[in-house]
Coordinates of C-alpha atoms in Angstrom, one line a residue:
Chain A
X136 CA -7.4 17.3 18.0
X137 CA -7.2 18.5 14.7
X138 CA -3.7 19.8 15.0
X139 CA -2.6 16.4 16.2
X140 CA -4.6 14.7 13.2
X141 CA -2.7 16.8 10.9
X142 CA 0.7 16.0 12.5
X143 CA -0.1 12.3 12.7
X144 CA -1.0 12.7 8.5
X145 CA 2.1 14.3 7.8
X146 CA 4.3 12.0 9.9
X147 CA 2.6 9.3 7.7
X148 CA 3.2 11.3 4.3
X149 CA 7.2 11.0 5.7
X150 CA 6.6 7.3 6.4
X151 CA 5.0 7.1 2.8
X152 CA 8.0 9.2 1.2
X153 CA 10.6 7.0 2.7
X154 CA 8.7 3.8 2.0
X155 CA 8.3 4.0 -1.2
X156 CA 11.6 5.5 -2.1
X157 CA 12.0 2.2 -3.0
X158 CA 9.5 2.1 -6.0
X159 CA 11.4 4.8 -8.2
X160 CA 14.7 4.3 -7.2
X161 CA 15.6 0.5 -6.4
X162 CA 16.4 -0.8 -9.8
X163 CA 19.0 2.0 -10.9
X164 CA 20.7 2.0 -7.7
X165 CA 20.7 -1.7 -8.2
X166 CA 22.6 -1.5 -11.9
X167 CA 24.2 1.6 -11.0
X168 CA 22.7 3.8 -13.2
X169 CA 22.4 6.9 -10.1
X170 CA 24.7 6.9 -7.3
X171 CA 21.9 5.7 -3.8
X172 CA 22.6 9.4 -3.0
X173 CA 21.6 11.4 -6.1
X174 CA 18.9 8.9 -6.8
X175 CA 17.1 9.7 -3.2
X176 CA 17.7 13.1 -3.4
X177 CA 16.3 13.1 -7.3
X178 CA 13.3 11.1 -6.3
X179 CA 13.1 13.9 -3.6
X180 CA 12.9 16.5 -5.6
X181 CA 10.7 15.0 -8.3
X182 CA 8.1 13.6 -5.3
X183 CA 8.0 17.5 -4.6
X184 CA 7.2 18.4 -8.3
X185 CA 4.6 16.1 -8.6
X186 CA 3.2 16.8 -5.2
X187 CA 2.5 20.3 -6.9
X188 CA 1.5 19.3 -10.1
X189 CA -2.0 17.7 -9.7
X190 CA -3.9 17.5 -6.9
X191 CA -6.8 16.3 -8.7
X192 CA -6.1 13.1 -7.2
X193 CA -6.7 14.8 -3.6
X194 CA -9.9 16.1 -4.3
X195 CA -11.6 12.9 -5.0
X196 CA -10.1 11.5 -2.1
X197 CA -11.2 14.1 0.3
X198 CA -14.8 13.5 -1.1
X199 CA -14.2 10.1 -1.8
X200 CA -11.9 7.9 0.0
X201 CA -13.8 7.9 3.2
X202 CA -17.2 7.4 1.5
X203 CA -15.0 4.3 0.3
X204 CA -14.4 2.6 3.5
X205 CA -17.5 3.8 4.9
X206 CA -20.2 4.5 2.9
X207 CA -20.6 8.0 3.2
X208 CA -21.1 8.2 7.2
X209 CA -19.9 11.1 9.2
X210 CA -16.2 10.7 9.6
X211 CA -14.4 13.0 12.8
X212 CA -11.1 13.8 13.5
X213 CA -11.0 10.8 15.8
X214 CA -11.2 8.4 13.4
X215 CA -9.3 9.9 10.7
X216 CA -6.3 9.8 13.6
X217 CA -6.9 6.0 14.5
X218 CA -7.3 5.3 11.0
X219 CA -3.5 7.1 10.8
X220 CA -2.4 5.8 13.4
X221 CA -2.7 2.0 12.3
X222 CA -1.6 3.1 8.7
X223 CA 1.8 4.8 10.2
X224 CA 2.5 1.6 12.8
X225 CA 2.1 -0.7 10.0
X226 CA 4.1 1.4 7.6
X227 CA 7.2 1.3 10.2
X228 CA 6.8 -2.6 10.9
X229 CA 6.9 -3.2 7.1
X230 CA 10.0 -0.6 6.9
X231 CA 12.0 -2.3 9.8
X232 CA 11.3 -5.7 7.3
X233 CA 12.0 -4.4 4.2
X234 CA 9.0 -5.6 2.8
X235 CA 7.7 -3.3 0.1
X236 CA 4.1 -3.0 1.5
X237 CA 1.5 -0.2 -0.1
X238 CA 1.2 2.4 2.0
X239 CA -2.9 3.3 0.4
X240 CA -3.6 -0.3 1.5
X241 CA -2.3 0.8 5.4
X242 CA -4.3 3.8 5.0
X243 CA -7.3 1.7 4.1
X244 CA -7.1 -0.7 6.5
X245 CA -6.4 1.7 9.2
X246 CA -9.4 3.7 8.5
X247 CA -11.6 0.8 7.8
X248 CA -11.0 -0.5 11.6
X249 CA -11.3 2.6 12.6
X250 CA -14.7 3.2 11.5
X251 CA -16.2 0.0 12.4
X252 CA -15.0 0.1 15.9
X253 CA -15.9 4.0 16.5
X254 CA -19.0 3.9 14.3
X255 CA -20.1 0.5 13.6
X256 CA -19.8 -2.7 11.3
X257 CA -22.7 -1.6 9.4
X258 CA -20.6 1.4 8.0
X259 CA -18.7 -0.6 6.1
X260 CA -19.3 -1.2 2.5
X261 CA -17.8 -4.1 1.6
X262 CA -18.7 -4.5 -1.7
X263 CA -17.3 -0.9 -2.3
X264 CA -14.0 -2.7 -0.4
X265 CA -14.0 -5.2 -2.9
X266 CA -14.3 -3.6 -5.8
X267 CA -11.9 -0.2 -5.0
X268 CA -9.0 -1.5 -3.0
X269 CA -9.2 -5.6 -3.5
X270 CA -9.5 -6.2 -7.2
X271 CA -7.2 -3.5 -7.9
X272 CA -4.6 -4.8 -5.5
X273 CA -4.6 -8.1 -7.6
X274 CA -4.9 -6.5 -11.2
X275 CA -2.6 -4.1 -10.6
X276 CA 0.5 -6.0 -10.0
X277 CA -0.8 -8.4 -12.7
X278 CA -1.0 -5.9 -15.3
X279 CA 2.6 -4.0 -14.5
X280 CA 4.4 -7.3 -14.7
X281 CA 2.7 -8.5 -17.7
X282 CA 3.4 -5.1 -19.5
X283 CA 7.3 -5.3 -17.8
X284 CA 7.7 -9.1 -18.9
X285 CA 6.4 -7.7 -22.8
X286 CA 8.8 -4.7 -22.5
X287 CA 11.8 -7.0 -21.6
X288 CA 11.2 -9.4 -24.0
X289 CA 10.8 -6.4 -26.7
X290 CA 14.3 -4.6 -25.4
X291 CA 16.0 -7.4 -25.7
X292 CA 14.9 -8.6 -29.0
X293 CA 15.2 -5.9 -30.4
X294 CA 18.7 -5.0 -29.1
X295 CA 20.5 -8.4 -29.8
X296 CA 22.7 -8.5 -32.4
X297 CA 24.3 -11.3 -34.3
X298 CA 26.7 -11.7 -36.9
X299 CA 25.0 -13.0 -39.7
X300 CA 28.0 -14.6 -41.3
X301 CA 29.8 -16.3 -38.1
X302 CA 26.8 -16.3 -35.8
X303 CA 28.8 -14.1 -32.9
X304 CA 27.9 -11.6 -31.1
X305 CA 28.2 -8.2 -32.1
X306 CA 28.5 -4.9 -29.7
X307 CA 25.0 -4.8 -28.1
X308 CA 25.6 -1.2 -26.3
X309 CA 23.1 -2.2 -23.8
X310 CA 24.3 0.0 -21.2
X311 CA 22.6 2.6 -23.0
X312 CA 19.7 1.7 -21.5
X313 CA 21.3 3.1 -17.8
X314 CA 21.2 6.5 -19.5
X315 CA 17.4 5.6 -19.4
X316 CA 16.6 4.6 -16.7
X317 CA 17.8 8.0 -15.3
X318 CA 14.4 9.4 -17.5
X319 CA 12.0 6.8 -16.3
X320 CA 12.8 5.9 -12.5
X321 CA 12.5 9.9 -12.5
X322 CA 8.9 9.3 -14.1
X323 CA 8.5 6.5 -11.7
X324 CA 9.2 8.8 -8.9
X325 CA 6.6 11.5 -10.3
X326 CA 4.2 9.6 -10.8
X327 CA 4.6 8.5 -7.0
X328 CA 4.3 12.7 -6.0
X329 CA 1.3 13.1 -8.2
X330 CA -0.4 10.6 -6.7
X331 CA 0.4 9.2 -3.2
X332 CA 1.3 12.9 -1.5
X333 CA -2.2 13.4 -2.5
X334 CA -4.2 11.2 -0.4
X335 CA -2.5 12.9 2.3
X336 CA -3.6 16.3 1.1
X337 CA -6.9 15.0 0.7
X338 CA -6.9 13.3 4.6
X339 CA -6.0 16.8 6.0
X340 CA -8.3 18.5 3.6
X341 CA -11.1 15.9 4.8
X342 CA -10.3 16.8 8.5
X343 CA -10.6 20.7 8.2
X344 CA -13.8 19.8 6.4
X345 CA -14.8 18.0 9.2
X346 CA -13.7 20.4 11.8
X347 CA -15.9 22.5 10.2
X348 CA -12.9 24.9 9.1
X349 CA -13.1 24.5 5.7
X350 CA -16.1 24.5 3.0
X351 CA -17.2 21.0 2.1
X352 CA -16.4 20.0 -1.6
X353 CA -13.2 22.3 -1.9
X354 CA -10.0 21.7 -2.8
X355 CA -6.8 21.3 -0.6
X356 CA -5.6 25.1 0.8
X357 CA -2.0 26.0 -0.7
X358 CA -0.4 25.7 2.9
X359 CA -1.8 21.8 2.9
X360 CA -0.7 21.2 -0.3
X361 CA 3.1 22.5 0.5
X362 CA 3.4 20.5 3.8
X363 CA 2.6 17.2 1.9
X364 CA 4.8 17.4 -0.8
X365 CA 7.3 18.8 1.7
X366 CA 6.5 16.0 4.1
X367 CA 7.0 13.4 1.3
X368 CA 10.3 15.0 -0.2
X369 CA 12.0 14.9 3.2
X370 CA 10.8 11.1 3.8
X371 CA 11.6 10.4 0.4
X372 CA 15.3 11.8 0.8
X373 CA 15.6 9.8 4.2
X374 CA 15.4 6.6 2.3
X375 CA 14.5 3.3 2.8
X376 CA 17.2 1.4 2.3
X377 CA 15.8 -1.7 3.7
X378 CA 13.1 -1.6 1.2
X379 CA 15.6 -1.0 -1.3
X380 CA 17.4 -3.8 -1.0
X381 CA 14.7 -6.1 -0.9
X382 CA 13.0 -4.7 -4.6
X383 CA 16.7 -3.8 -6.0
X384 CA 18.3 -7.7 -5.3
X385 CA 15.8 -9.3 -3.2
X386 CA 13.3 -10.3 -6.2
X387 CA 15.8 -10.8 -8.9
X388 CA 19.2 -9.7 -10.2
X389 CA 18.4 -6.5 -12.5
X390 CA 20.0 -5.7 -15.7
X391 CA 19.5 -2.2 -17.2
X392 CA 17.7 -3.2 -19.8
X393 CA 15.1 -4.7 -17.5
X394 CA 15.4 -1.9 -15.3
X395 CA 14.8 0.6 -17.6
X396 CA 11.1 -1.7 -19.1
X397 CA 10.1 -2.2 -15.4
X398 CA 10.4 1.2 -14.8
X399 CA 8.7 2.5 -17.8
X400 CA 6.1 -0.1 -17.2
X401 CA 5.6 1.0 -13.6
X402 CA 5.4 4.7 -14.5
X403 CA 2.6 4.6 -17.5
X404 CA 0.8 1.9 -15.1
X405 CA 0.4 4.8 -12.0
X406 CA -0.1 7.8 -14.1
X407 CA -2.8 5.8 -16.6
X408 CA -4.6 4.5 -13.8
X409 CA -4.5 7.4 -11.6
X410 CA -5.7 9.6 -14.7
X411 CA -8.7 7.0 -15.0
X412 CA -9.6 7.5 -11.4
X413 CA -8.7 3.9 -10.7
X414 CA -7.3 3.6 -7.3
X415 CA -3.8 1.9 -7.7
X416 CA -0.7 1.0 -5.2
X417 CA 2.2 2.6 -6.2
X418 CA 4.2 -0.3 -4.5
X419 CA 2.0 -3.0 -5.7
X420 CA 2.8 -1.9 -9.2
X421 CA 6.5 -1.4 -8.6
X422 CA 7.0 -4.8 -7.3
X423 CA 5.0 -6.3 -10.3
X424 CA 7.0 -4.6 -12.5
X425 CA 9.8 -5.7 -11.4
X426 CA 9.0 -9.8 -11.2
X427 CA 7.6 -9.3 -14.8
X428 CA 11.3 -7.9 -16.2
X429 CA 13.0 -10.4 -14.1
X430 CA 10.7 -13.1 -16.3
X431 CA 11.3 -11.7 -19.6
X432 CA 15.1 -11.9 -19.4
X433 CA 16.5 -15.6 -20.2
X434 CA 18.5 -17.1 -17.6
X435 CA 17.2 -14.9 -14.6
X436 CA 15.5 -16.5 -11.8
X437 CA 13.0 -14.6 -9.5
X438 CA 13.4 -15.6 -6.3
X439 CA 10.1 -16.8 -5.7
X440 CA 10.4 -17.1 -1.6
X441 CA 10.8 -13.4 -1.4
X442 CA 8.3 -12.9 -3.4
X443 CA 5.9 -14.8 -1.5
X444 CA 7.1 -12.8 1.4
X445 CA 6.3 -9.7 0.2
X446 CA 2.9 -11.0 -0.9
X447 CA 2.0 -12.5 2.3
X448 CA 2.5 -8.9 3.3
X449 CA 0.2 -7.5 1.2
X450 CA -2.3 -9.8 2.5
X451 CA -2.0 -8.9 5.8
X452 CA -1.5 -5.1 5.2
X453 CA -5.3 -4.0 5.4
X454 CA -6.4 -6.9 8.7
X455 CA -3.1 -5.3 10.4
X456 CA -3.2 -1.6 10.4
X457 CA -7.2 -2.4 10.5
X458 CA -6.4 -4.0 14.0
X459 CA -4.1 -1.4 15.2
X460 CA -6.6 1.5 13.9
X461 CA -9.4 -0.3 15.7
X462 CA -7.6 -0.5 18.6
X463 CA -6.7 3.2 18.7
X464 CA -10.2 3.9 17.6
X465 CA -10.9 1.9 21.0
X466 CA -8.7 4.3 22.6
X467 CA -10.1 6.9 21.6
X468 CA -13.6 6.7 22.5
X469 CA -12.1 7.0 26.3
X470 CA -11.9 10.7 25.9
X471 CA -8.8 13.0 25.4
X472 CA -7.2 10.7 28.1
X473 CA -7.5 7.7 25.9
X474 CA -6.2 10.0 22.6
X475 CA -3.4 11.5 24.7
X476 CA -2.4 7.6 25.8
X477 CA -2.9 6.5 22.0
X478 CA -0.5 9.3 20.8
X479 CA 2.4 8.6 23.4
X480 CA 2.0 4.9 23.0
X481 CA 2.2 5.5 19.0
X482 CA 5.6 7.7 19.7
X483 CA 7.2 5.5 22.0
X484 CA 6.2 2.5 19.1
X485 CA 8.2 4.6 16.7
X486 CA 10.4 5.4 18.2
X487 CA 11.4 2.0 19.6
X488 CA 11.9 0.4 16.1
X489 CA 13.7 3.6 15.0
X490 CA 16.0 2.1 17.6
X491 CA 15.9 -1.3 16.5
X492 CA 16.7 -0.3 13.0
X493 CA 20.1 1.3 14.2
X494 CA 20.8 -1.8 16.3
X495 CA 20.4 -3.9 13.6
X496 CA 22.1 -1.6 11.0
X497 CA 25.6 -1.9 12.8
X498 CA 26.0 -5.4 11.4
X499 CA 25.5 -4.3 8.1
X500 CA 25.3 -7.0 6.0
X501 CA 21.8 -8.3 4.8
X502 CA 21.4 -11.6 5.7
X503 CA 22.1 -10.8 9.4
X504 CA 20.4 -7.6 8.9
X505 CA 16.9 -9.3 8.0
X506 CA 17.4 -11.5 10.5
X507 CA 18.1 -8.5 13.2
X508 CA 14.7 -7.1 12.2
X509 CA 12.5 -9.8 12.1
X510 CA 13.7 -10.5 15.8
X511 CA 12.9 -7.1 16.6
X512 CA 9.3 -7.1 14.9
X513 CA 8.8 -10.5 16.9
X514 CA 10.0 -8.2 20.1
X515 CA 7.8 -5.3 18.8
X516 CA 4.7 -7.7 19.1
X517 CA 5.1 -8.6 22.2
X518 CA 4.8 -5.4 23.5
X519 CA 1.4 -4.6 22.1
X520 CA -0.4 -6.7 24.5
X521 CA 1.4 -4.6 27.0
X522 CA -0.9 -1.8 24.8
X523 CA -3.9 -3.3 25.1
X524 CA -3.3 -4.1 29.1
X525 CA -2.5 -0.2 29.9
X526 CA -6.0 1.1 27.8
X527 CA -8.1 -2.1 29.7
X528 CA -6.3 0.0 33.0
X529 CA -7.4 3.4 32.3
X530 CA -11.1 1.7 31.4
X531 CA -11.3 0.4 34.5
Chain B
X107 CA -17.9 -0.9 -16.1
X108 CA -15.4 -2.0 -13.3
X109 CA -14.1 -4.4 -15.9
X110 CA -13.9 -2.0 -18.5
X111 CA -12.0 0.2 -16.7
X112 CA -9.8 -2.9 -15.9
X113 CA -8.8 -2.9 -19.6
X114 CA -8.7 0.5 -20.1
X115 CA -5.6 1.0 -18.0
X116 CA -4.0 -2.3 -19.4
X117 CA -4.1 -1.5 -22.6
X118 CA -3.3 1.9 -22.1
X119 CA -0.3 0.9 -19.8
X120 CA 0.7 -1.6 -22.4
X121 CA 0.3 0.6 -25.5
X122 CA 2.4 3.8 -23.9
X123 CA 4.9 1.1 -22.3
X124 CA 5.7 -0.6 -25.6
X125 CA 5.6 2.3 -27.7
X126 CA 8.3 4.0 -25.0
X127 CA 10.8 0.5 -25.0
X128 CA 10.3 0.0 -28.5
X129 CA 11.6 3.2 -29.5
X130 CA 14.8 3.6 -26.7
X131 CA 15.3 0.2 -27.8
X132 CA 16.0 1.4 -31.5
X133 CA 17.8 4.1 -30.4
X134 CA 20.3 1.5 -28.4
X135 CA 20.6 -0.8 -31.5
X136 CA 21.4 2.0 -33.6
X137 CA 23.6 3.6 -31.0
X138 CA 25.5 -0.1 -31.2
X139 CA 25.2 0.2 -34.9
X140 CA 26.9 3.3 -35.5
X141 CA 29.3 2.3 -32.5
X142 CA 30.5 -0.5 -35.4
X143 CA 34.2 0.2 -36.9
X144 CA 33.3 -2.1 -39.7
X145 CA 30.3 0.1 -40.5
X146 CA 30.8 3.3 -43.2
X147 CA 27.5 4.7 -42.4
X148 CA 28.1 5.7 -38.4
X149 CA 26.4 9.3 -39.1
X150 CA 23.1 7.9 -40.7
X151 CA 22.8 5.4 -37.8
X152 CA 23.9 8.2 -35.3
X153 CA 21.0 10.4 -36.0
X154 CA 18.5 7.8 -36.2
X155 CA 19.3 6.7 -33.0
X156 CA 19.3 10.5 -31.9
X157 CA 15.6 10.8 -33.4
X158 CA 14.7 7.7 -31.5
X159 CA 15.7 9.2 -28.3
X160 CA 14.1 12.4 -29.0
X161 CA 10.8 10.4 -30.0
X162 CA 11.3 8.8 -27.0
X163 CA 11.4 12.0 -25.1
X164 CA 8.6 13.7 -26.6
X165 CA 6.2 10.6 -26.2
X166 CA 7.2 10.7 -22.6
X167 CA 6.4 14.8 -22.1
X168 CA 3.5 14.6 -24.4
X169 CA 2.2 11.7 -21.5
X170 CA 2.7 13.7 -18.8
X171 CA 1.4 16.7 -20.7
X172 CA -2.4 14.6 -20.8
X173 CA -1.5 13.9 -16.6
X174 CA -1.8 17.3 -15.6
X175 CA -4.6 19.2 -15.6
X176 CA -3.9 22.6 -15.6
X177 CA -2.9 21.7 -19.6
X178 CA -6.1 20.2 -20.2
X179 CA -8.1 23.4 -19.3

């Protein structure tokens, strides 16, 4: 059980990595400051520093997080797998949308439906819920695009230039500000190792804990810390494209300039929160960032629809993956039948929309292509009742 | 507490955030500056936009510098 856990967490580190590729890297690749390839495989390599450079983040989450969802009751490897396995199934249905989604919110949810189906409603604080993963998710997109909309509005006053005598314009040279964005969507991308290959370090740290393998109250073993950031640098490499698109173009056209404030913004956002021990999502942040810069410019529209999209998401990120944890959770309590059914239904699930995401990649353009994959969500869907049917069977 | 927490990490995003724009963004003026033919001054500009960048640089490693712990031990 525990070896599965621990493949389950770093199959949702991958997920993580490849999700949230996105965050660092959208905006150059969308004004051509990194070519998509270098940017993944920098982001890679930068996830993988940061992975190693703190893991401060890990050991309050490893005595923390759980205590979060659920106050402090005895958590088992069980849970901590239904908990992943909702986070991971939500992470892929987001992916095959390109919506940028958090991937701590999955994690959340996951775990929170986990516990209350395999330990109870009562183990759930929900005042600790409001005040550790709701208000931030509402401040913290607030406060990145307020910061971003500032920045922009500083870069560009600051950098137009006008003929005092005849009123033209003179050479701006704001294309200087690609050279920049190299520095901060590589900060963006650290920030994103430092802090989100952490909480899985700290779920597998939890887990040995639990398993009774590890002292309680220490931090994650070297070989843990490796496969995370190792984990994270490989999803991040693989790339979400999807999500990409949607954050790079979807929200708003990107000039460097903005870019380069969104980024900075998002960076100094994670790592300042993160330092204060306040529990941010890197994508929440990201995504605020960049409506904020697409505000500050003159004559850009945000395209509000997408926007709401992506919001709606967020909304229904923690009830989703709770469900899907919960039901797994439900799974679980079967026995190792039940666990052994939950893992091969949770493959075949991934590995179904890892087929639907070639089908729908061989037309290619994006219109189609996020039409393609909201068909094959709606398909997806419709096969979980078939889910729920086959763990009613083994019940009976 | 929760509040002040709150606007602890806005104004320390905002603060660090400016303070890094502001500067690349003085470092891209005078960048365009010296970049003028009309100009006679292109050196002065140059290496005020150079020093910009560095500040820029330093304010950034000096940030992450206060993010990792095994400097602040």
């Amino acid at each position: 059980m525990v070896a599965l856990v621990i493949a389950l967490a770093l199959f949702f580190d991958f997920t993580n990595g490849f999700h949230d590729t996105a965050n660092a890297m959208a905006t150059p690749i969308a004004t051509g400051a990194i070519k998509p390839k270098t940017a993944v495989a920098l982001a890679a390599v930068l996830n993988l520093v940061g992975a190693f450079l703190s893991t401060e983040v890990a050991k309050t989450i490893s005595g923390g997080l759980i205590r979060e969802g659920t106050d402090g009751i005895h958590i088992t490897p069980d849970i901590i797998f239904a908990g992943l396995m909702g986070a991971v199934l939500w992470n892929m249905i987001t992916w095959l949308k390109g919506l940028p989604s958090s991937s701590s919110h999955a994690l959340f949810g996951g775990l929170i439906g986990a516990a209350i189906v395999g330990i109870g409603i009562h183990s759930i604080n929900f005042d600790t819920v409001l005040i550790k993963v709701i208000l931030p998710a509402l401040f913290a997109p607030l406060i990145a695009g307020g910061v971003a909309y500032i920045c922009t509005r500083l870069a560009y006053a600051l950098t137009s230039r006008h003929d005092p005598e005849t009123g033209d314009k003179l050479t701006q040279k704001r294309g200087g500000f690609r050279t920049g964005q190299i520095f901060t969507s590589s900060l963006v991308a650290l920030a994103h190792g430092t802090n989100d290959a952490q909480k899985t370090m700290g779920i597998i740290t939890l887990v040995l804990i639990s398993a009774g393998t590890q002292s309680p109250g220490s931090g994650p073993q070297l070989w843990v810390i490796t496969a995370c950031a190792l984990a994270i640098a490989v999803g991040t490499y693989a790339g979400g494209w999807r999500i990409i698109r949607t954050m790079g173009s979807g929200l708003t056209e990107v000039k460097p300039a903005q870019g380069f404030s969104a980024e900075t913004s998002t960076a100094t956002a994670i790592l300042a929160s993160s330092h204060l021990g306040f529990a941010l999502s890197t994508t929440q942040v990201a995504s605020g960032s960049v409506i904020g810069s697409g505000l500050g410019r003159k004559g850009t529209s945000v395209r509000w629809g997408t926007a709401g999209k992506i919001a709606l998401g967020w909304l229904f990120t923690l009830p989703a993956s709770a469900i899907v944890g919960a039901l797994t959770a439900l799974l679980v309590n079967i026995g190792v039948v039940g666990v052994v059914i939950a893992a091969v239904v949770g493959t075949a699930a991934v590995a179904y929309m890892f087929i639907a995401s070639r089908k729908s990649q061989v037309g290619h353009h994006n219109a189609v292509e996020v039409d393609e994959a909201g068909r094959a969500v709606r398909f997806r869907k419709k096969k979980k009742p078939g889910k729920n049917n086959r763990s009613e069977g083994v019940q009976r | 507490m929760k509040w002040m927490e709150v606007l602890q990490v806005a104004g320390v995003t905002l603060v660090a955030a400016v303070t890094l724009v502001v500067l690349y963004s003085l470092g891209v003026r005078l960048t365009a500056i010296a970049a003028d033919t009309r100009q006679k001054s292109t050196v002065m500009a140059r290496s005020l936009a150079y020093a910009c960048f560095a500040a820029c640089a330093v304010a950034v490693l000096y940030g992450i510098y206060l993010i990792v712990p095994y400097f602040g031990k």
